[in-house]
Amino acid sequence: HAFFQKEGFNYVQTPLITASDCEGAGEMFRVTTLDTDDVASLPRAKDEDGKELPGVDYGEDFFGKAAFLTVSGQLGGETYASALGDVYTFGPTFRAENSQTTRHLAEFWMVEPEMAFADLTSAMDNAEAMLKSVVGVALKECDEDLTFFGKFFDKGLKARLEKLVSKPFVRVAYRDAVKYLQEEIAKDPSKWQFPEVEFGTDLATEHERWLAETKFESAVFVYNYPKSIKAFYMRDNDEDGGETVNAMDLLVPGVGELVGGSQREERLDVLVDKMKDLDLDVEDYWWYLDLRRFGSVPHAGYGLGFERLVTYVCGIENIRDAIAFPRYPGNAEF
């Protein structure tokens, strides 16, 4: 909060209940007041002739349409940024992703800044400054705690955090990152769980950590990802005809991906075409498209998973230890 307010950002709140899938991945928790215990009573969807279709008619539900818990405050953040300039939101987000890794939660908190009149470089600059500020404060104010974590969890913790604060972050294009990985994997593919890496591969944690821990021994921004593995709202790169998008991930030693962000697609026609390609209902996003239809500006932003930041700063291996009431597949205690 202190960093963003010093930088002139406005703190805003975005909805937790939404009808929009920000990531376009469909991994969302549904919100409904329909009686799902009495399946026979559920209203059925019908076509124009009144013939029943597979599925439920959510027009009869509480909100008059299908509703979900948000996976990100970003789309709402873009709305605020169009009016207020630089904004940030910090709130809970939800992912119905069946993942049992040490890096994923079904409910977690996200810091999400959105900057008007900004491009991808602006987003990377801000993310780097924010992390250096937050970690720098932790080193200064929480030295006793970090010494404890360094003693019992991660012997090199303080040195790694001090290096993050003092050294510039590396920036490398996705194509180059793939090339470096291919060269390394070719030496001994048996050492890798996912040895197949090519343009279009969604990098796994082992790839991300090798880049940050071994190749560069530094925090690394990987940018200009293939369009096929990123969300619909990311701006197509003009230089390669839209094969890649203006997106970035920040990879850090010990964790892998810590931040994900992009410049947003502000061109209405390009955005509509991308949504149709992904079978997203344009009508559901009328308000988002209106931001472009009635005048927009280049803008960019990113998301930082707060619990992932806690694991990084504290040297904790499992993200479930970074939140008091962890939610993950098969567990919703307390």
CSV table of C-alpha atoms in Angstrom, one decimal:
chain,number,residue,atom,x,y,z
A,1,HIS,CA,0.0,0.0,0.0
A,2,ALA,CA,2.7,2.5,1.0
A,3,PHE,CA,4.6,1.9,-2.3
A,4,PHE,CA,1.6,2.5,-4.6
A,5,GLN,CA,0.2,5.4,-2.6
A,6,LYS,CA,3.7,7.1,-2.7
A,7,GLU,CA,3.6,6.6,-6.5
A,8,GLY,CA,0.2,8.3,-6.8
A,9,PHE,CA,-2.0,5.2,-7.4
A,10,ASN,CA,-5.6,5.2,-6.3
A,11,TYR,CA,-6.7,2.2,-4.1
A,12,VAL,CA,-9.9,0.7,-5.6
A,13,GLN,CA,-12.1,-2.3,-5.0
A,14,THR,CA,-13.4,-4.5,-7.8
A,15,PRO,CA,-16.3,-7.0,-7.6
A,16,LEU,CA,-15.9,-10.5,-6.2
A,17,ILE,CA,-19.0,-11.8,-8.1
A,18,THR,CA,-18.7,-11.5,-11.8
A,19,ALA,CA,-20.2,-12.8,-15.1
A,20,SER,CA,-16.9,-12.4,-16.9
A,21,ASP,CA,-14.0,-14.9,-17.1
A,22,CYS,CA,-11.0,-12.7,-17.1
A,23,GLU,CA,-8.5,-15.4,-18.0
A,24,GLY,CA,-10.7,-17.1,-20.6
A,25,ALA,CA,-9.8,-20.4,-19.1
A,26,GLY,CA,-13.2,-21.4,-17.6
A,27,GLU,CA,-11.7,-22.4,-14.2
A,28,MET,CA,-14.2,-20.5,-12.1
A,29,PHE,CA,-16.4,-21.2,-9.1
A,30,ARG,CA,-20.1,-20.8,-9.8
A,31,VAL,CA,-22.3,-18.6,-7.6
A,32,THR,CA,-26.0,-19.7,-7.6
A,33,THR,CA,-29.1,-19.8,-5.4
A,34,LEU,CA,-30.7,-22.5,-7.5
A,35,ASP,CA,-31.5,-25.7,-5.5
A,36,THR,CA,-28.8,-28.0,-6.8
A,37,ASP,CA,-29.9,-30.7,-4.3
A,38,ASP,CA,-33.1,-31.0,-6.2
A,39,VAL,CA,-31.9,-31.6,-9.7
A,40,ALA,CA,-35.4,-32.1,-11.1
A,41,SER,CA,-36.4,-28.6,-10.1
A,42,LEU,CA,-33.6,-26.8,-11.9
A,43,PRO,CA,-34.9,-24.7,-14.8
A,44,ARG,CA,-33.8,-26.1,-18.1
A,45,ALA,CA,-32.4,-24.0,-21.0
A,46,LYS,CA,-34.6,-23.8,-24.1
A,47,ASP,CA,-34.1,-22.9,-27.7
A,48,GLU,CA,-36.3,-20.3,-29.6
A,49,ASP,CA,-38.9,-23.0,-30.2
A,50,GLY,CA,-39.2,-23.9,-26.5
A,51,LYS,CA,-37.4,-27.2,-26.9
A,52,GLU,CA,-35.3,-28.1,-23.9
A,53,LEU,CA,-31.5,-28.0,-24.3
A,54,PRO,CA,-28.8,-29.6,-22.2
A,55,GLY,CA,-27.9,-27.3,-19.3
A,56,VAL,CA,-29.5,-25.0,-16.8
A,57,ASP,CA,-31.4,-21.7,-17.6
A,58,TYR,CA,-29.4,-19.3,-15.4
A,59,GLY,CA,-31.8,-16.5,-16.5
A,60,GLU,CA,-33.9,-17.9,-13.6
A,61,ASP,CA,-31.0,-17.6,-11.1
A,62,PHE,CA,-30.5,-14.8,-8.6
A,63,PHE,CA,-28.6,-12.4,-11.0
A,64,GLY,CA,-30.6,-13.3,-14.1
A,65,LYS,CA,-27.5,-14.9,-15.7
A,66,ALA,CA,-24.6,-17.2,-14.8
A,67,ALA,CA,-22.4,-15.7,-12.1
A,68,PHE,CA,-19.0,-16.7,-10.7
A,69,LEU,CA,-16.3,-15.8,-8.1
A,70,THR,CA,-13.7,-13.6,-9.8
A,71,VAL,CA,-10.4,-15.0,-10.9
A,72,SER,CA,-8.9,-11.4,-11.2
A,73,GLY,CA,-9.9,-7.8,-10.5
A,74,GLN,CA,-8.1,-6.8,-13.7
A,75,LEU,CA,-11.1,-6.1,-16.0
A,76,GLY,CA,-12.7,-3.9,-13.3
A,77,GLY,CA,-9.3,-2.3,-12.7
A,78,GLU,CA,-9.1,-1.3,-16.3
A,79,THR,CA,-12.5,0.5,-15.9
A,80,TYR,CA,-11.2,2.4,-13.0
A,81,ALA,CA,-7.9,3.3,-14.7
A,82,SER,CA,-9.9,4.7,-17.7
A,83,ALA,CA,-11.4,7.2,-15.3
A,84,LEU,CA,-8.8,7.7,-12.5
A,85,GLY,CA,-5.4,7.0,-14.1
A,86,ASP,CA,-3.1,4.7,-12.1
A,87,VAL,CA,-5.0,2.4,-9.7
A,88,TYR,CA,-4.5,-0.8,-7.8
A,89,THR,CA,-6.7,-3.3,-6.1
A,90,PHE,CA,-5.8,-5.8,-3.4
A,91,GLY,CA,-8.3,-8.5,-2.7
A,92,PRO,CA,-9.3,-12.2,-2.8
A,93,THR,CA,-9.4,-14.1,-6.0
A,94,PHE,CA,-10.6,-17.7,-6.7
A,95,ARG,CA,-9.4,-20.4,-9.2
A,96,ALA,CA,-11.3,-23.7,-9.6
A,97,GLU,CA,-8.1,-25.3,-10.9
A,98,ASN,CA,-7.5,-28.9,-9.8
A,99,SER,CA,-3.9,-28.3,-8.8
A,100,GLN,CA,-2.2,-30.0,-5.9
A,101,THR,CA,1.2,-28.3,-6.2
A,102,THR,CA,3.0,-26.3,-3.5
A,103,ARG,CA,2.5,-23.1,-5.5
A,104,HIS,CA,-1.3,-23.0,-6.0
A,105,LEU,CA,-4.3,-22.2,-3.9
A,106,ALA,CA,-8.0,-22.1,-4.8
A,107,GLU,CA,-8.5,-18.8,-2.8
A,108,PHE,CA,-5.7,-16.3,-2.6
A,109,TRP,CA,-5.0,-12.5,-2.5
A,110,MET,CA,-3.8,-10.5,-5.5
A,111,VAL,CA,-2.2,-7.1,-5.8
A,112,GLU,CA,-3.2,-5.8,-9.2
A,113,PRO,CA,-2.1,-2.4,-10.4
A,114,GLU,CA,-3.4,-0.9,-13.7
A,115,MET,CA,-1.7,2.1,-15.3
A,116,ALA,CA,-3.1,4.4,-17.9
A,117,PHE,CA,-0.8,5.8,-20.6
A,118,ALA,CA,1.5,2.8,-20.1
A,119,ASP,CA,3.1,0.0,-22.1
A,120,LEU,CA,4.7,-3.3,-21.2
A,121,THR,CA,8.0,-1.6,-20.3
A,122,SER,CA,6.1,0.6,-17.8
A,123,ALA,CA,4.6,-2.4,-16.2
A,124,MET,CA,7.9,-4.1,-15.8
A,125,ASP,CA,9.5,-1.0,-14.4
A,126,ASN,CA,6.7,-0.6,-11.9
A,127,ALA,CA,6.8,-4.3,-10.9
A,128,GLU,CA,10.6,-4.2,-10.3
A,129,ALA,CA,10.4,-1.0,-8.3
A,130,MET,CA,7.5,-2.4,-6.2
A,131,LEU,CA,9.2,-5.6,-5.4
A,132,LYS,CA,12.5,-3.9,-4.5
A,133,SER,CA,10.5,-1.6,-2.2
A,134,VAL,CA,8.6,-4.3,-0.4
A,135,VAL,CA,11.5,-6.6,0.0
A,136,GLY,CA,13.7,-3.7,1.1
A,137,VAL,CA,11.3,-2.8,3.8
A,138,ALA,CA,11.1,-6.4,5.0
A,139,LEU,CA,14.9,-6.6,5.2
A,140,LYS,CA,15.0,-3.4,7.2
A,141,GLU,CA,12.0,-3.9,9.5
A,142,CYS,CA,11.9,-7.7,9.9
A,143,ASP,CA,15.6,-8.6,10.2
A,144,GLU,CA,15.0,-10.8,13.3
A,145,ASP,CA,12.3,-12.8,11.5
A,146,LEU,CA,14.3,-13.2,8.3
A,147,THR,CA,17.3,-14.3,10.4
A,148,PHE,CA,15.1,-17.0,11.9
A,149,PHE,CA,13.7,-18.1,8.5
A,150,GLY,CA,17.3,-18.2,7.2
A,151,LYS,CA,18.4,-20.4,10.0
A,152,PHE,CA,15.5,-22.9,9.9
A,153,PHE,CA,14.1,-22.8,6.3
A,154,ASP,CA,16.5,-21.4,3.8
A,155,LYS,CA,20.2,-20.8,4.6
A,156,GLY,CA,20.7,-18.4,1.7
A,157,LEU,CA,17.5,-16.4,2.2
A,158,LYS,CA,18.8,-13.0,3.3
A,159,ALA,CA,21.6,-12.9,0.7
A,160,ARG,CA,19.1,-13.7,-2.1
A,161,LEU,CA,16.7,-11.0,-0.9
A,162,GLU,CA,19.5,-8.4,-0.6
A,163,LYS,CA,20.6,-9.3,-4.2
A,164,LEU,CA,17.0,-8.8,-5.4
A,165,VAL,CA,17.0,-5.3,-3.9
A,166,SER,CA,20.4,-4.3,-5.2
A,167,LYS,CA,20.7,-5.8,-8.7
A,168,PRO,CA,18.7,-4.8,-11.8
A,169,PHE,CA,16.3,-7.5,-13.0
A,170,VAL,CA,17.2,-9.4,-16.2
A,171,ARG,CA,14.9,-9.0,-19.1
A,172,VAL,CA,14.8,-11.7,-21.8
A,173,ALA,CA,12.4,-12.3,-24.7
A,174,TYR,CA,10.5,-15.6,-24.6
A,175,ARG,CA,12.1,-16.8,-27.9
A,176,ASP,CA,15.5,-16.4,-26.3
A,177,ALA,CA,14.4,-18.1,-23.1
A,178,VAL,CA,13.2,-21.1,-25.1
A,179,LYS,CA,16.6,-21.2,-27.0
A,180,TYR,CA,18.5,-21.2,-23.8
A,181,LEU,CA,16.4,-24.0,-22.4
A,182,GLN,CA,16.7,-26.1,-25.5
A,183,GLU,CA,20.5,-25.8,-25.4
A,184,GLU,CA,20.6,-26.8,-21.7
A,185,ILE,CA,18.0,-29.7,-22.0
A,186,ALA,CA,19.9,-31.1,-25.0
A,187,LYS,CA,22.9,-31.8,-22.7
A,188,ASP,CA,20.9,-34.4,-20.7
A,189,PRO,CA,17.1,-34.6,-21.3
A,190,SER,CA,16.7,-37.3,-18.6
A,191,LYS,CA,17.2,-34.6,-15.9
A,192,TRP,CA,14.1,-32.8,-16.9
A,193,GLN,CA,10.5,-33.8,-16.1
A,194,PHE,CA,9.3,-31.8,-19.2
A,195,PRO,CA,12.2,-32.0,-21.8
A,196,GLU,CA,10.0,-30.9,-24.7
A,197,VAL,CA,10.4,-27.1,-25.1
A,198,GLU,CA,9.6,-25.2,-28.2
A,199,PHE,CA,8.0,-21.9,-29.3
A,200,GLY,CA,4.4,-22.2,-27.9
A,201,THR,CA,5.4,-24.2,-24.8
A,202,ASP,CA,3.9,-22.9,-21.6
A,203,LEU,CA,7.0,-22.9,-19.4
A,204,ALA,CA,6.8,-25.3,-16.4
A,205,THR,CA,8.1,-24.4,-12.9
A,206,GLU,CA,11.4,-26.3,-13.6
A,207,HIS,CA,12.0,-24.2,-16.7
A,208,GLU,CA,11.2,-21.0,-14.8
A,209,ARG,CA,13.4,-21.9,-11.9
A,210,TRP,CA,16.4,-22.9,-14.1
A,211,LEU,CA,16.2,-19.5,-15.9
A,212,ALA,CA,16.1,-17.6,-12.6
A,213,GLU,CA,18.4,-19.8,-10.4
A,214,THR,CA,20.9,-21.2,-12.8
A,215,LYS,CA,21.0,-19.3,-16.1
A,216,PHE,CA,20.8,-15.8,-14.8
A,217,GLU,CA,21.0,-16.2,-11.0
A,218,SER,CA,18.7,-13.3,-10.7
A,219,ALA,CA,15.0,-12.2,-10.9
A,220,VAL,CA,14.1,-12.4,-14.7
A,221,PHE,CA,11.4,-10.8,-16.7
A,222,VAL,CA,10.4,-13.1,-19.6
A,223,TYR,CA,8.4,-11.1,-22.1
A,224,ASN,CA,6.7,-11.3,-25.5
A,225,TYR,CA,4.9,-14.7,-25.0
A,226,PRO,CA,3.1,-16.6,-27.8
A,227,LYS,CA,-0.4,-15.4,-28.3
A,228,SER,CA,-1.7,-19.0,-28.1
A,229,ILE,CA,-0.8,-19.4,-24.4
A,230,LYS,CA,-1.9,-16.1,-23.1
A,231,ALA,CA,-5.2,-14.4,-22.2
A,232,PHE,CA,-7.4,-12.6,-24.8
A,233,TYR,CA,-7.0,-9.1,-23.5
A,234,MET,CA,-3.2,-8.9,-24.0
A,235,ARG,CA,-2.1,-6.6,-26.8
A,236,ASP,CA,-0.8,-8.3,-30.1
A,237,ASN,CA,2.7,-7.4,-31.0
A,238,ASP,CA,2.9,-5.4,-34.3
A,239,GLU,CA,6.5,-6.5,-35.0
A,240,ASP,CA,5.6,-10.2,-35.7
A,241,GLY,CA,2.1,-9.8,-37.0
A,242,GLY,CA,0.5,-10.8,-33.7
A,243,GLU,CA,2.3,-14.1,-33.2
A,244,THR,CA,3.3,-12.9,-29.8
A,245,VAL,CA,1.6,-10.6,-27.3
A,246,ASN,CA,3.0,-7.8,-25.1
A,247,ALA,CA,3.0,-10.0,-22.0
A,248,MET,CA,5.6,-10.7,-19.2
A,249,ASP,CA,6.1,-13.0,-16.3
A,250,LEU,CA,8.6,-12.2,-13.5
A,251,LEU,CA,10.5,-15.3,-12.5
A,252,VAL,CA,12.4,-15.4,-9.1
A,253,PRO,CA,14.8,-17.9,-7.6
A,254,GLY,CA,13.2,-20.4,-5.3
A,255,VAL,CA,9.6,-19.9,-6.6
A,256,GLY,CA,9.4,-19.4,-10.3
A,257,GLU,CA,6.7,-17.1,-11.5
A,258,LEU,CA,5.8,-14.4,-9.1
A,259,VAL,CA,4.2,-11.7,-11.3
A,260,GLY,CA,2.3,-11.9,-14.5
A,261,GLY,CA,1.3,-8.9,-16.6
A,262,SER,CA,0.8,-7.3,-20.0
A,263,GLN,CA,-0.1,-4.3,-22.0
A,264,ARG,CA,-3.8,-4.5,-22.7
A,265,GLU,CA,-5.3,-4.6,-26.2
A,266,GLU,CA,-6.9,-1.2,-26.7
A,267,ARG,CA,-7.9,-1.7,-30.3
A,268,LEU,CA,-11.6,-2.6,-30.4
A,269,ASP,CA,-11.6,-4.5,-33.7
A,270,VAL,CA,-8.5,-6.6,-32.7
A,271,LEU,CA,-10.0,-7.4,-29.3
A,272,VAL,CA,-13.4,-8.5,-30.7
A,273,ASP,CA,-11.7,-10.8,-33.2
A,274,LYS,CA,-9.6,-12.4,-30.4
A,275,MET,CA,-12.7,-12.9,-28.2
A,276,LYS,CA,-14.5,-14.6,-31.1
A,277,ASP,CA,-11.5,-16.9,-31.8
A,278,LEU,CA,-11.7,-18.1,-28.1
A,279,ASP,CA,-15.5,-18.5,-28.3
A,280,LEU,CA,-16.1,-15.8,-25.6
A,281,ASP,CA,-19.6,-14.3,-25.7
A,282,VAL,CA,-19.0,-10.7,-26.8
A,283,GLU,CA,-22.3,-9.7,-25.2
A,284,ASP,CA,-21.0,-10.6,-21.8
A,285,TYR,CA,-18.2,-8.2,-22.2
A,286,TRP,CA,-20.2,-5.2,-23.7
A,287,TRP,CA,-19.0,-2.9,-20.9
A,288,TYR,CA,-15.4,-3.9,-21.3
A,289,LEU,CA,-15.6,-3.3,-25.1
A,290,ASP,CA,-17.3,0.1,-24.5
A,291,LEU,CA,-14.0,1.2,-22.8
A,292,ARG,CA,-12.5,0.9,-26.3
A,293,ARG,CA,-15.5,1.9,-28.3
A,294,PHE,CA,-15.8,5.3,-26.8
A,295,GLY,CA,-12.1,6.1,-26.6
A,296,SER,CA,-9.3,4.4,-24.8
A,297,VAL,CA,-5.6,4.9,-24.1
A,298,PRO,CA,-2.6,2.5,-24.1
A,299,HIS,CA,-2.7,0.9,-20.6
A,300,ALA,CA,-0.9,-1.9,-18.8
A,301,GLY,CA,-0.9,-3.8,-15.5
A,302,TYR,CA,0.1,-6.9,-13.7
A,303,GLY,CA,-0.9,-9.2,-10.9
A,304,LEU,CA,1.1,-10.4,-7.9
A,305,GLY,CA,-0.1,-13.3,-5.8
A,306,PHE,CA,0.4,-12.1,-2.3
A,307,GLU,CA,0.8,-15.6,-0.7
A,308,ARG,CA,3.4,-16.4,-3.3
A,309,LEU,CA,5.3,-13.2,-2.3
A,310,VAL,CA,5.2,-14.3,1.3
A,311,THR,CA,6.7,-17.7,0.5
A,312,TYR,CA,9.5,-16.0,-1.5
A,313,VAL,CA,10.3,-13.5,1.2
A,314,CYS,CA,10.1,-16.0,4.1
A,315,GLY,CA,11.8,-18.9,2.3
A,316,ILE,CA,8.7,-21.1,2.8
A,317,GLU,CA,8.4,-24.0,0.4
A,318,ASN,CA,4.6,-24.7,0.5
A,319,ILE,CA,2.2,-21.9,-0.3
A,320,ARG,CA,-0.4,-23.5,2.0
A,321,ASP,CA,1.8,-22.4,5.0
A,322,ALA,CA,1.6,-18.8,3.8
A,323,ILE,CA,-2.1,-18.3,4.5
A,324,ALA,CA,-4.1,-19.0,7.7
A,325,PHE,CA,-7.0,-20.9,6.1
A,326,PRO,CA,-5.7,-22.6,2.9
A,327,ARG,CA,-8.3,-23.6,0.3
A,328,TYR,CA,-7.3,-26.2,-2.3
A,329,PRO,CA,-8.9,-29.2,-4.0
A,330,GLY,CA,-10.4,-31.5,-1.4
A,331,ASN,CA,-9.9,-29.1,1.5
A,332,ALA,CA,-12.1,-26.2,2.8
A,333,GLU,CA,-11.7,-26.6,6.5
A,334,PHE,CA,-12.8,-24.0,9.1
